[in-house]
CSV table of C-alpha atoms in Angstrom, one decimal:
chain,number,residue,atom,x,y,z
A,7,LEU,CA,-0.1,0.1,0.0
A,8,ASN,CA,2.8,2.2,0.9
A,9,SER,CA,4.6,1.7,-2.7
A,10,LEU,CA,1.1,2.5,-4.5
A,11,TYR,CA,0.9,5.6,-2.6
A,12,TRP,CA,4.4,6.8,-3.5
A,13,GLY,CA,3.8,5.5,-7.2
A,14,ILE,CA,0.8,8.0,-7.2
A,15,VAL,CA,2.8,10.9,-5.8
A,16,PHE,CA,5.7,10.1,-8.4
A,17,PHE,CA,2.8,10.2,-11.3
A,18,ALA,CA,1.3,13.2,-9.8
A,19,PHE,CA,5.1,15.0,-9.8
A,20,ALA,CA,5.7,13.9,-13.3
A,21,ALA,CA,2.3,15.2,-14.6
A,22,LEU,CA,3.1,18.8,-12.7
A,23,LEU,CA,6.4,18.6,-14.7
A,24,VAL,CA,4.8,18.6,-18.2
A,25,SER,CA,1.9,21.0,-17.2
A,26,PHE,CA,-0.9,18.4,-16.9
A,27,TYR,CA,-2.2,19.6,-13.6
A,28,MET,CA,-5.3,17.2,-13.3
A,29,PRO,CA,-3.4,14.2,-12.2
A,30,SER,CA,-1.5,16.0,-9.4
A,31,LEU,CA,-4.6,16.1,-7.9
A,32,LEU,CA,-4.6,12.2,-7.2
A,33,PRO,CA,-2.3,11.9,-4.1
A,34,VAL,CA,-4.8,14.6,-2.3
A,35,LEU,CA,-7.6,12.4,-3.6
A,36,SER,CA,-6.1,9.2,-2.4
A,37,GLY,CA,-5.5,10.9,0.8
A,38,PHE,CA,-9.0,11.8,1.2
A,39,VAL,CA,-10.5,8.4,0.0
A,40,PHE,CA,-8.0,6.8,2.8
A,41,ILE,CA,-9.2,9.3,5.5
A,42,ILE,CA,-12.9,8.7,4.5
A,43,LEU,CA,-12.4,4.9,4.6
A,44,LEU,CA,-10.8,5.2,8.0
A,45,GLY,CA,-13.7,7.2,9.1
A,46,ILE,CA,-16.3,4.7,8.3
A,47,PHE,CA,-14.8,1.9,9.9
A,48,PHE,CA,-13.1,3.5,13.1
A,49,PHE,CA,-14.3,7.0,14.0
A,50,PRO,CA,-17.3,8.9,11.8
A,51,GLY,CA,-16.0,12.0,13.1
A,52,ILE,CA,-12.8,12.1,10.6
A,53,ALA,CA,-14.9,12.2,7.4
A,54,PHE,CA,-17.0,14.9,9.1
A,55,THR,CA,-13.6,16.9,10.0
A,56,LEU,CA,-12.5,16.4,6.3
A,57,LEU,CA,-15.6,17.9,5.1
A,58,LEU,CA,-15.1,20.9,7.3
A,59,LEU,CA,-11.7,21.3,6.1
A,60,ALA,CA,-12.6,21.3,2.3
A,61,LEU,CA,-15.4,23.9,2.5
A,62,PRO,CA,-13.2,27.0,2.2
A,63,LEU,CA,-11.6,25.2,-0.8
A,64,SER,CA,-15.0,24.8,-2.7
A,65,ILE,CA,-15.5,26.3,-5.7
A,66,GLU,CA,-18.7,26.4,-7.7
A,67,TYR,CA,-18.8,24.3,-11.1
A,68,TYR,CA,-21.5,25.0,-13.7
A,69,ALA,CA,-23.0,21.8,-15.8
A,70,GLY,CA,-25.5,23.2,-17.9
A,71,SER,CA,-28.5,24.9,-16.1
A,72,LEU,CA,-27.5,23.2,-12.4
A,73,SER,CA,-24.4,23.8,-10.4
A,74,THR,CA,-22.5,22.2,-7.9
A,75,ASP,CA,-19.7,22.8,-5.4
A,76,LEU,CA,-16.6,21.2,-5.4
A,77,PRO,CA,-15.1,19.4,-3.5
A,78,SER,CA,-17.9,20.0,-0.6
A,79,GLU,CA,-21.0,18.8,-2.2
A,80,PRO,CA,-19.7,15.4,-3.3
A,81,LEU,CA,-17.9,15.0,0.0
A,82,THR,CA,-21.4,15.8,1.6
A,83,ILE,CA,-23.2,13.4,-0.2
A,84,LEU,CA,-20.7,10.8,0.8
A,85,LEU,CA,-20.8,11.9,4.4
A,86,ALA,CA,-24.8,11.6,4.2
A,87,ALA,CA,-24.5,8.3,2.7
A,88,LEU,CA,-21.9,7.2,5.5
A,89,THR,CA,-24.3,8.6,8.2
A,90,LEU,CA,-27.1,6.5,7.1
A,91,PHE,CA,-24.9,3.5,6.8
A,92,TYR,CA,-23.5,4.3,10.6
A,93,ILE,CA,-26.8,4.9,11.8
A,94,LEU,CA,-28.3,1.7,10.4
A,95,THR,CA,-25.5,-0.7,11.4
A,96,LYS,CA,-24.6,0.7,15.0
A,97,THR,CA,-27.0,0.2,18.0
A,98,THR,CA,-26.7,3.7,19.0
A,99,SER,CA,-30.4,5.1,19.6
A,100,ILE,CA,-31.3,8.5,17.9
A,101,ALA,CA,-35.1,8.4,19.3
A,102,ALA,CA,-34.1,11.2,21.6
A,103,PHE,CA,-32.6,13.1,19.0
A,104,LEU,CA,-35.9,12.4,16.6
A,105,ARG,CA,-38.1,14.1,19.3
A,106,HIS,CA,-36.0,17.3,19.8
A,107,PRO,CA,-38.1,20.4,18.6
A,108,PHE,CA,-35.3,21.6,16.2
A,109,VAL,CA,-35.4,18.2,14.5
A,110,ILE,CA,-39.3,18.2,14.3
A,111,ILE,CA,-39.1,21.8,12.8
A,112,ILE,CA,-36.4,20.9,10.1
A,113,SER,CA,-38.6,17.8,9.2
A,114,LEU,CA,-41.8,19.8,8.8
A,115,LEU,CA,-39.7,22.4,6.7
A,116,TYR,CA,-38.6,19.4,4.5
A,117,ILE,CA,-41.9,17.8,4.1
A,118,TRP,CA,-43.1,21.3,3.1
A,119,SER,CA,-40.4,21.6,0.4
A,120,LEU,CA,-41.4,18.0,-0.9
A,121,THR,CA,-44.8,19.4,-0.9
A,122,SER,CA,-44.0,22.6,-3.1
A,123,ALA,CA,-41.5,20.4,-5.3
A,124,LEU,CA,-44.5,18.3,-6.4
A,125,PHE,CA,-46.2,21.1,-7.9
A,126,SER,CA,-43.1,22.6,-9.3
A,127,ILE,CA,-42.7,23.7,-13.1
A,128,ASP,CA,-39.1,23.0,-13.5
A,129,LYS,CA,-38.8,19.2,-12.0
A,130,VAL,CA,-35.0,19.1,-12.7
A,131,VAL,CA,-34.3,22.0,-10.3
A,132,SER,CA,-36.7,21.1,-7.8
A,133,THR,CA,-35.5,17.4,-7.7
A,134,LYS,CA,-31.8,18.7,-7.3
A,135,TYR,CA,-33.0,21.2,-4.4
A,136,ILE,CA,-35.0,18.3,-2.6
A,137,LEU,CA,-31.7,16.0,-2.9
A,138,ALA,CA,-29.6,18.7,-1.9
A,139,LYS,CA,-31.7,19.8,1.0
A,140,ALA,CA,-31.6,15.8,2.0
A,141,TRP,CA,-27.7,15.4,1.9
A,142,TYR,CA,-27.3,18.6,3.6
A,143,ILE,CA,-29.7,17.7,6.6
A,144,LEU,CA,-28.0,14.6,6.7
A,145,GLY,CA,-24.3,15.4,6.1
A,146,PHE,CA,-24.1,18.3,8.5
A,147,PHE,CA,-27.3,18.1,11.2
A,148,VAL,CA,-27.5,14.7,11.7
A,149,THR,CA,-23.7,13.7,11.2
A,150,ALA,CA,-22.9,16.5,13.7
A,151,TYR,CA,-25.2,14.6,16.3
A,152,VAL,CA,-23.5,11.4,15.6
A,153,PHE,CA,-20.3,13.2,15.9
A,154,THR,CA,-20.8,14.7,19.2
A,155,GLU,CA,-22.4,11.4,20.5
A,156,GLU,CA,-19.3,9.5,19.5
A,157,ILE,CA,-17.2,12.3,21.5
A,158,LYS,CA,-19.3,11.8,24.4
A,159,SER,CA,-18.8,8.0,24.6
A,160,LEU,CA,-15.2,8.1,24.3
């Protein structure tokens, strides 16, 4: 594994020498993947911290009529999926969290967004909005709860 990483670093350095910049991101991306895999199996706060560190580095990328923030939105989607996986596989109870007034209010707001998206004229934008709202709620709100509960249990 160590020689693979140094091979990627060498390849990225060689790409920088010939002014081909995209492969130079491979060591950073492989480091992100390694940290996220560590976060999945050992400590979910690592992936959350990685997302918080990536937020100031994000840029907006336009793809047609839709836009996305790179690398924060893909990391948020990944973190939302990891949070769902973590909640479903761990025995921790989130019943008290679900009864909190903030969670109830955010759930009602999300239900209202779903209702208004059903009657939207532009279905593509509404679908992206609903999905983005779901991964932001899971990736930031629920993950922050899981993260703080993990710290409390240490």
